[in-house]
Short mmCIF file of N, CA and C in Angstrom, two decimals:
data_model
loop_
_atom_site.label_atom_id
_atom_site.label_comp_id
_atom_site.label_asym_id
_atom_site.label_seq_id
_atom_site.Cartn_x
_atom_site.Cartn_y
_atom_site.Cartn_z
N UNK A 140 130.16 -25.67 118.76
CA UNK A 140 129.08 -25.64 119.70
C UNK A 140 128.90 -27.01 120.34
N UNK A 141 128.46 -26.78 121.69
CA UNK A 141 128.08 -28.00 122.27
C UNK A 141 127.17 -28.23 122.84
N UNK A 142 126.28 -28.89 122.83
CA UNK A 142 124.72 -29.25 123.80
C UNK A 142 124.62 -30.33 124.38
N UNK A 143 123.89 -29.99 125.24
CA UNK A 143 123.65 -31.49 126.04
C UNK A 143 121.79 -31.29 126.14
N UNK A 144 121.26 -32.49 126.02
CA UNK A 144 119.83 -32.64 125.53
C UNK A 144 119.01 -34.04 126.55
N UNK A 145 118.73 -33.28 127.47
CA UNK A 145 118.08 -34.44 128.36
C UNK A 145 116.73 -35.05 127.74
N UNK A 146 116.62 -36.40 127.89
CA UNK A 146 115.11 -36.79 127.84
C UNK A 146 114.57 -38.15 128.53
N UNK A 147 113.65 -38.02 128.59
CA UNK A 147 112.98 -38.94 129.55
C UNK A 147 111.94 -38.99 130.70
N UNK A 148 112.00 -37.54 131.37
CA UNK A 148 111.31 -37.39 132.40
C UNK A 148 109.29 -37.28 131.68
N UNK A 149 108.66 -37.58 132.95
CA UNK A 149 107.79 -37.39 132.66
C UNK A 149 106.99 -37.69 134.40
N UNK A 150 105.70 -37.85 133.87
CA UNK A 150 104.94 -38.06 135.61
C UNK A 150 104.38 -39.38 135.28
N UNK A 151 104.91 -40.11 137.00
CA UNK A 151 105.50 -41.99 136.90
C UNK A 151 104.38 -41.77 138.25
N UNK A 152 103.79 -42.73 138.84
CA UNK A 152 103.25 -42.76 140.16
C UNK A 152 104.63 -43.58 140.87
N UNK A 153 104.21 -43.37 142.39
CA UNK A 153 104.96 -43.58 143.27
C UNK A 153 105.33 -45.29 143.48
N UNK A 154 106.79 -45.82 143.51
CA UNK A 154 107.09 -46.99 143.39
C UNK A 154 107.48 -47.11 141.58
N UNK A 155 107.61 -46.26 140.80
CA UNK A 155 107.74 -46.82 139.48
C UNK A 155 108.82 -45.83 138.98
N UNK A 156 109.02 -46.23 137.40
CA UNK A 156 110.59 -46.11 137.25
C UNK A 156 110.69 -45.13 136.27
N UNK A 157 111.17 -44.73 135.69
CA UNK A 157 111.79 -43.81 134.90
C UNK A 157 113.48 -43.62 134.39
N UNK A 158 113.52 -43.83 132.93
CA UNK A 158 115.22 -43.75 132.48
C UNK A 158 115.38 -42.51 131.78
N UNK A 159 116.22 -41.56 132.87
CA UNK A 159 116.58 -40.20 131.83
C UNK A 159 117.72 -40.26 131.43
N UNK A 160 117.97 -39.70 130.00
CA UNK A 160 118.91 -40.31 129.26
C UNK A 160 119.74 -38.41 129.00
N UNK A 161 120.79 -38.59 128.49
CA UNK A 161 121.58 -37.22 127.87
C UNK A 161 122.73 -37.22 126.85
N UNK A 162 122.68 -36.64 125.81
CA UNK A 162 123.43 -36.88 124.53
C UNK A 162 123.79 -35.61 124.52
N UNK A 163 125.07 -35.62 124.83
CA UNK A 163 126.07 -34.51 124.41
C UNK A 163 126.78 -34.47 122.97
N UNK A 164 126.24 -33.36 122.24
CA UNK A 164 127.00 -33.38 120.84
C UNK A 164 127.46 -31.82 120.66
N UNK A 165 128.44 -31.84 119.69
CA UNK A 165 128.95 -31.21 118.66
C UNK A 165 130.69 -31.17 118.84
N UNK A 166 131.53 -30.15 118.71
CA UNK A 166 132.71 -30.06 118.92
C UNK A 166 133.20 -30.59 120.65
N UNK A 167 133.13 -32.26 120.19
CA UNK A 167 133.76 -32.85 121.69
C UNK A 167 135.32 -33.34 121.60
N UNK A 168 136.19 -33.17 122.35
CA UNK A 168 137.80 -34.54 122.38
C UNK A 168 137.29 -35.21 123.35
N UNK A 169 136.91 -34.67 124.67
CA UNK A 169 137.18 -35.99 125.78
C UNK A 169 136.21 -35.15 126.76
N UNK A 170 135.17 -35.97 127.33
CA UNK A 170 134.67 -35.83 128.13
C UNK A 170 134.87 -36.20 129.69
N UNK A 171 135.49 -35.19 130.81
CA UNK A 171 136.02 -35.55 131.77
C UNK A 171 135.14 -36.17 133.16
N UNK A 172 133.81 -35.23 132.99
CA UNK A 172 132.63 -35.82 134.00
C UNK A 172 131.35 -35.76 133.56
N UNK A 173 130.35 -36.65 133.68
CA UNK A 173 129.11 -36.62 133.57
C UNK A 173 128.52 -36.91 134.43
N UNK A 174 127.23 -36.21 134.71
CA UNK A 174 126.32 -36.25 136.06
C UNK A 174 124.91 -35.28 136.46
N UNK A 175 124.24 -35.92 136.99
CA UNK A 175 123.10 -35.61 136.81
C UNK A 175 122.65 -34.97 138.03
N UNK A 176 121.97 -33.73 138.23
CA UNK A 176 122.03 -32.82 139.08
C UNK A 176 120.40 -32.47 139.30
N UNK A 177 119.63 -32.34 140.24
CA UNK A 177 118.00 -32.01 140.59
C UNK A 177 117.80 -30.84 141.17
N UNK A 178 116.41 -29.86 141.13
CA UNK A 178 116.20 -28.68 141.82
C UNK A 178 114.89 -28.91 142.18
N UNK A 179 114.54 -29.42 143.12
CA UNK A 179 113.24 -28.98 143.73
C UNK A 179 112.35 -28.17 144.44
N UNK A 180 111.00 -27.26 143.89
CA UNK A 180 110.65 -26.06 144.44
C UNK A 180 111.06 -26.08 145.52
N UNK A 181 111.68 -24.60 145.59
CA UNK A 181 112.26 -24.19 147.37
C UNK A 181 113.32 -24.77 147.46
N UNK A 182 114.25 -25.44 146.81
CA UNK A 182 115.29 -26.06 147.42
C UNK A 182 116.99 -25.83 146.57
N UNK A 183 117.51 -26.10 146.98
CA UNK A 183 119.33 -25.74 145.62
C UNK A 183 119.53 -27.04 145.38
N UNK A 184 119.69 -26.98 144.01
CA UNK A 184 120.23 -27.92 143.68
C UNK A 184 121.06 -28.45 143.88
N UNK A 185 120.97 -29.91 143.59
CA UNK A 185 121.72 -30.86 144.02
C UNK A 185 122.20 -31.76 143.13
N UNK A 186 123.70 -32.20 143.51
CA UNK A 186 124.40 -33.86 142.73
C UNK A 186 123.38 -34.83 142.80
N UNK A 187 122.51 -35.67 142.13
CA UNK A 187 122.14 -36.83 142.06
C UNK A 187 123.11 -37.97 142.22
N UNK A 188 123.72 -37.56 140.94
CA UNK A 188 124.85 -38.73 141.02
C UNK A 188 125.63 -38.36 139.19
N UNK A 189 127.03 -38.32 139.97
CA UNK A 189 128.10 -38.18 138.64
C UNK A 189 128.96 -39.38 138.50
N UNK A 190 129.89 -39.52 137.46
CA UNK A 190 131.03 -40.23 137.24
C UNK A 190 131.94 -39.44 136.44
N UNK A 191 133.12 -39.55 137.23
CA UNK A 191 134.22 -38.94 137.39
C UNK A 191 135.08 -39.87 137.61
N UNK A 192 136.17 -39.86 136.02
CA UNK A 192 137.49 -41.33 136.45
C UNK A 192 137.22 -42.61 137.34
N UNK A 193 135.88 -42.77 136.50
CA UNK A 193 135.63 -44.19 136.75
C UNK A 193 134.83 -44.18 137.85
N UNK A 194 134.54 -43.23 139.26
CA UNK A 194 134.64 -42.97 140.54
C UNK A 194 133.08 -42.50 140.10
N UNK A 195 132.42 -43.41 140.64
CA UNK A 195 130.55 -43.19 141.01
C UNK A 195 130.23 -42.47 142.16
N UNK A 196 129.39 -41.78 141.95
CA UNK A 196 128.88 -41.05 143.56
C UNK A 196 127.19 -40.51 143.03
N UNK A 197 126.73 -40.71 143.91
CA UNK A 197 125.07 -40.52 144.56
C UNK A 197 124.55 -39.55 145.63
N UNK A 198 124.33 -39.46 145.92
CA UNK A 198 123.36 -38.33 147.17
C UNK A 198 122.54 -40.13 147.93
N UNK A 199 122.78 -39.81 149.12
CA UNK A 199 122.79 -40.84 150.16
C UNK A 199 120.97 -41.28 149.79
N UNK A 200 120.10 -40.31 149.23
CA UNK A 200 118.91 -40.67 149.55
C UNK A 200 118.52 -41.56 148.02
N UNK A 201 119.50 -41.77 147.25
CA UNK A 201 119.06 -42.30 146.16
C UNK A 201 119.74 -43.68 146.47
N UNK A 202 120.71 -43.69 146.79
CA UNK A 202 121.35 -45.13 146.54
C UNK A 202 120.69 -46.34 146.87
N UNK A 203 120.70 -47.35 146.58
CA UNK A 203 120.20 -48.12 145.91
C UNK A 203 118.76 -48.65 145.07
N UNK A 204 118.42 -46.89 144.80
CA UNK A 204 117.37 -46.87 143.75
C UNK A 204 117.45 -46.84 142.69
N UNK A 205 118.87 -45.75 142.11
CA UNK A 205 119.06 -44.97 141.30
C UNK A 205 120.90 -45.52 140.33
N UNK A 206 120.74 -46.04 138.83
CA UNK A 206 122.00 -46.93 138.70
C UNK A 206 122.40 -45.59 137.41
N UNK A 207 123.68 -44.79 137.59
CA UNK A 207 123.81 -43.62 136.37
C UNK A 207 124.62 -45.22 135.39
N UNK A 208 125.05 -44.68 134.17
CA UNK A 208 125.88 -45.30 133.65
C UNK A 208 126.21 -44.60 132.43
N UNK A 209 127.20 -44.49 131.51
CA UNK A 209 128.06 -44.08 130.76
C UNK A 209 128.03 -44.82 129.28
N UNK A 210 127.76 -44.25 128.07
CA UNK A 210 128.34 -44.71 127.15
C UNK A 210 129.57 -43.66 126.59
N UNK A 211 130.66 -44.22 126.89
CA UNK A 211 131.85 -43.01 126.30
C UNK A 211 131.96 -43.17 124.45
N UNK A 212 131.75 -44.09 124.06
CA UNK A 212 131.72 -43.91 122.53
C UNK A 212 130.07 -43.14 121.82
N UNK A 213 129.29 -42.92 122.61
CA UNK A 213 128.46 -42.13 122.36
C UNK A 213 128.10 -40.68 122.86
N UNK A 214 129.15 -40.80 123.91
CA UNK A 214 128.78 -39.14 124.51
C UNK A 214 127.40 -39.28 125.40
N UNK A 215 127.04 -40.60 125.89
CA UNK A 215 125.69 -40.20 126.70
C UNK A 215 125.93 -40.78 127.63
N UNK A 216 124.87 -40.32 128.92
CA UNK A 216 124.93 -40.65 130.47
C UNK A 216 123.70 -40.92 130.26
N UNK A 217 123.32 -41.94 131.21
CA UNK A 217 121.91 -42.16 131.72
C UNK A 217 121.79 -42.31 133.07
N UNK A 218 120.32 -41.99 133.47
CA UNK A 218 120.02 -42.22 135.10
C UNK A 218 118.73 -43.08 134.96
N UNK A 219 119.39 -44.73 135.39
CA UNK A 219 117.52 -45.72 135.83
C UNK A 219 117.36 -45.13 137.24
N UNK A 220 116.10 -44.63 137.51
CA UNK A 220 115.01 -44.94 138.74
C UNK A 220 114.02 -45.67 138.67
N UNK A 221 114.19 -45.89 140.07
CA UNK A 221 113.54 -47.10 140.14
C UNK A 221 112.97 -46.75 141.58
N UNK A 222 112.14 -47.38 142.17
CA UNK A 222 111.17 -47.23 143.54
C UNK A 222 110.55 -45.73 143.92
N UNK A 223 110.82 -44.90 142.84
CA UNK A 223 110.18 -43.51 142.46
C UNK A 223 109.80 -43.07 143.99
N UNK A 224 109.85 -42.11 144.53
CA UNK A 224 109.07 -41.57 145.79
C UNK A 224 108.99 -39.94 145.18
N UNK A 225 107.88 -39.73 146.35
CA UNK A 225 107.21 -38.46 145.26
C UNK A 225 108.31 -36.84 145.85
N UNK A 226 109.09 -37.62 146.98
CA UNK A 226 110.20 -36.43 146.83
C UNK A 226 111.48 -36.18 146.01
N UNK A 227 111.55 -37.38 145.02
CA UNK A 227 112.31 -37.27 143.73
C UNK A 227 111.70 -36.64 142.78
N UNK A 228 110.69 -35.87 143.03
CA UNK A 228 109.90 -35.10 141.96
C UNK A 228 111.18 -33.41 142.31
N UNK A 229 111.50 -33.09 140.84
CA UNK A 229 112.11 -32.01 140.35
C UNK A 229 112.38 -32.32 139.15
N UNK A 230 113.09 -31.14 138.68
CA UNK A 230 113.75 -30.98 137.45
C UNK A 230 114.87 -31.03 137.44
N UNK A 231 115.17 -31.90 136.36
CA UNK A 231 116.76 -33.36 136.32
C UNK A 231 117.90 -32.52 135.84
N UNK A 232 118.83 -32.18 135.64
CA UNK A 232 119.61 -31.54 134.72
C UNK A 232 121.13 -32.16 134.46
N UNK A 233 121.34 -32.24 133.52
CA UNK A 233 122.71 -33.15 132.97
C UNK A 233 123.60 -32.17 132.68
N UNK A 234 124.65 -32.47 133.33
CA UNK A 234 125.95 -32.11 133.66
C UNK A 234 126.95 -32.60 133.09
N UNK A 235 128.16 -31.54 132.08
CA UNK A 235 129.21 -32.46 131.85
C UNK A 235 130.60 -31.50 131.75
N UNK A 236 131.81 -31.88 131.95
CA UNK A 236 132.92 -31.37 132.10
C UNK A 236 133.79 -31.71 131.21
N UNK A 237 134.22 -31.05 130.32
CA UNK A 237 134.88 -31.53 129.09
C UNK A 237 135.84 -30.56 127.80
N UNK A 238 136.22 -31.57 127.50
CA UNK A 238 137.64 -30.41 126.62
C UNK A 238 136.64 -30.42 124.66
N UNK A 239 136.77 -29.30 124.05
CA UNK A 239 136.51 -29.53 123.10
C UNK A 239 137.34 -29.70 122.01
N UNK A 240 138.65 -29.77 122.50
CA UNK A 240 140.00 -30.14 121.30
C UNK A 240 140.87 -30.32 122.43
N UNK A 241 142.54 -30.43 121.95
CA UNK A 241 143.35 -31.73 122.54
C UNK A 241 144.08 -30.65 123.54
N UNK A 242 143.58 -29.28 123.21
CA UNK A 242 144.54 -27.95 123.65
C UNK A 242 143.13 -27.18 124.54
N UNK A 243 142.26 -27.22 124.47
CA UNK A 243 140.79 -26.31 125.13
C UNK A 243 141.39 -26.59 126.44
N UNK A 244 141.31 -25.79 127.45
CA UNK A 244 140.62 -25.92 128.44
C UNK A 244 139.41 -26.63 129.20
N UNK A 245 139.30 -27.27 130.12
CA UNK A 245 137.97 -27.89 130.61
C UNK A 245 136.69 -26.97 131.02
N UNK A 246 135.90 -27.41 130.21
CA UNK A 246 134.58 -26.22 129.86
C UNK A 246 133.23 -27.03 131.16
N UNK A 247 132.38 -26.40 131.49
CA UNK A 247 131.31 -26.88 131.71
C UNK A 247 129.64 -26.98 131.10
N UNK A 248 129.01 -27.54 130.82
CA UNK A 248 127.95 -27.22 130.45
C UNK A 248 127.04 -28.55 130.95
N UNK A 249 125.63 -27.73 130.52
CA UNK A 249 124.41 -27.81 131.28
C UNK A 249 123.47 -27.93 130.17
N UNK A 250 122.28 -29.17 130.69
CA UNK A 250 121.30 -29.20 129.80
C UNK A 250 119.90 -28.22 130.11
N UNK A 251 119.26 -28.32 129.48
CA UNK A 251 117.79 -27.44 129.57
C UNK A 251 117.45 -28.19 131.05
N UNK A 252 117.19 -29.34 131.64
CA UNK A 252 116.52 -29.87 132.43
C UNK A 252 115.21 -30.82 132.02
N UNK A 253 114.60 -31.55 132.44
CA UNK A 253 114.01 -32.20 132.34
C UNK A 253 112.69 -32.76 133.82
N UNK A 254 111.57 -32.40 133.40
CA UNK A 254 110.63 -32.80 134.86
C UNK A 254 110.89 -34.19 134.99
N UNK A 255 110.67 -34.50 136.02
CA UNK A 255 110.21 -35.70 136.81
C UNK A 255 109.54 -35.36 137.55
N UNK A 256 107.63 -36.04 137.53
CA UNK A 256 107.00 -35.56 138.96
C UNK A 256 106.66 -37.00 139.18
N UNK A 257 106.53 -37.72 140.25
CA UNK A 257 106.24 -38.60 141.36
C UNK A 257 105.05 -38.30 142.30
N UNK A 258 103.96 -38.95 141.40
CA UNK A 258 102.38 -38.47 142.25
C UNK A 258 101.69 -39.27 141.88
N UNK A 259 100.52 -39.75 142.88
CA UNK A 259 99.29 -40.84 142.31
C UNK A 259 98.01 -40.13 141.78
#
């Protein structure tokens, strides 16, 4: 079995920061992508921002708010925000692409999600 377990979100006022974090455990070999994905009422979800072979990518309205980063000997991704605006309010969800032995196939999975609301 494998899970991925977001945490961090919570309600930040506008201009302030928030670090959501995600720990993928159980039967892992190699994790190929991690990345963090948002749904806001009325809207489809969206890439925040993944890493993939080293290769960073964002959604144009975050960049240079928003820094993901990787621990590969722990299995976790994190996302800092920073300058919070109250249309980054949704629910966060961590994303990862990965083999669970040296022969699996590349699987996908998905965390529960996590709020972030952005309001004074």
């Amino acid at each position: 079995q494998v899970q991925l377990v977001e945490s961090g979100g919570g309600l930040v006022q506008p201009g302030g920061s928030l670090r959501l974090s995600c720990a993928a455990s159980g039967s892992i070999f190699s994790i190929s992508t991690m990345g963090w994905y948002r749904q806001a009422p009325g809207k489809q979800r969206e890439l925040v921002a993944n890493w993939l072979s080293g290769s960073i990518n964002y959604v144009d309205s975050v960049k240079g708010r928003f820094t993901i980063s990787r621990d590969n000997a722990a299995n976790t991704v994190s996302l800092q925000m920073n300058s919070l605006r109250p249309e980054d309010t949704a629910v966060y969800y961590c994303n990862a692409l990965l083999t669970t032995s040296d022969v699996s196939p590349l699987l996908n999975f998905w965390g529960q999600g996590t709020q972030v609301t952005v309001s004074s």
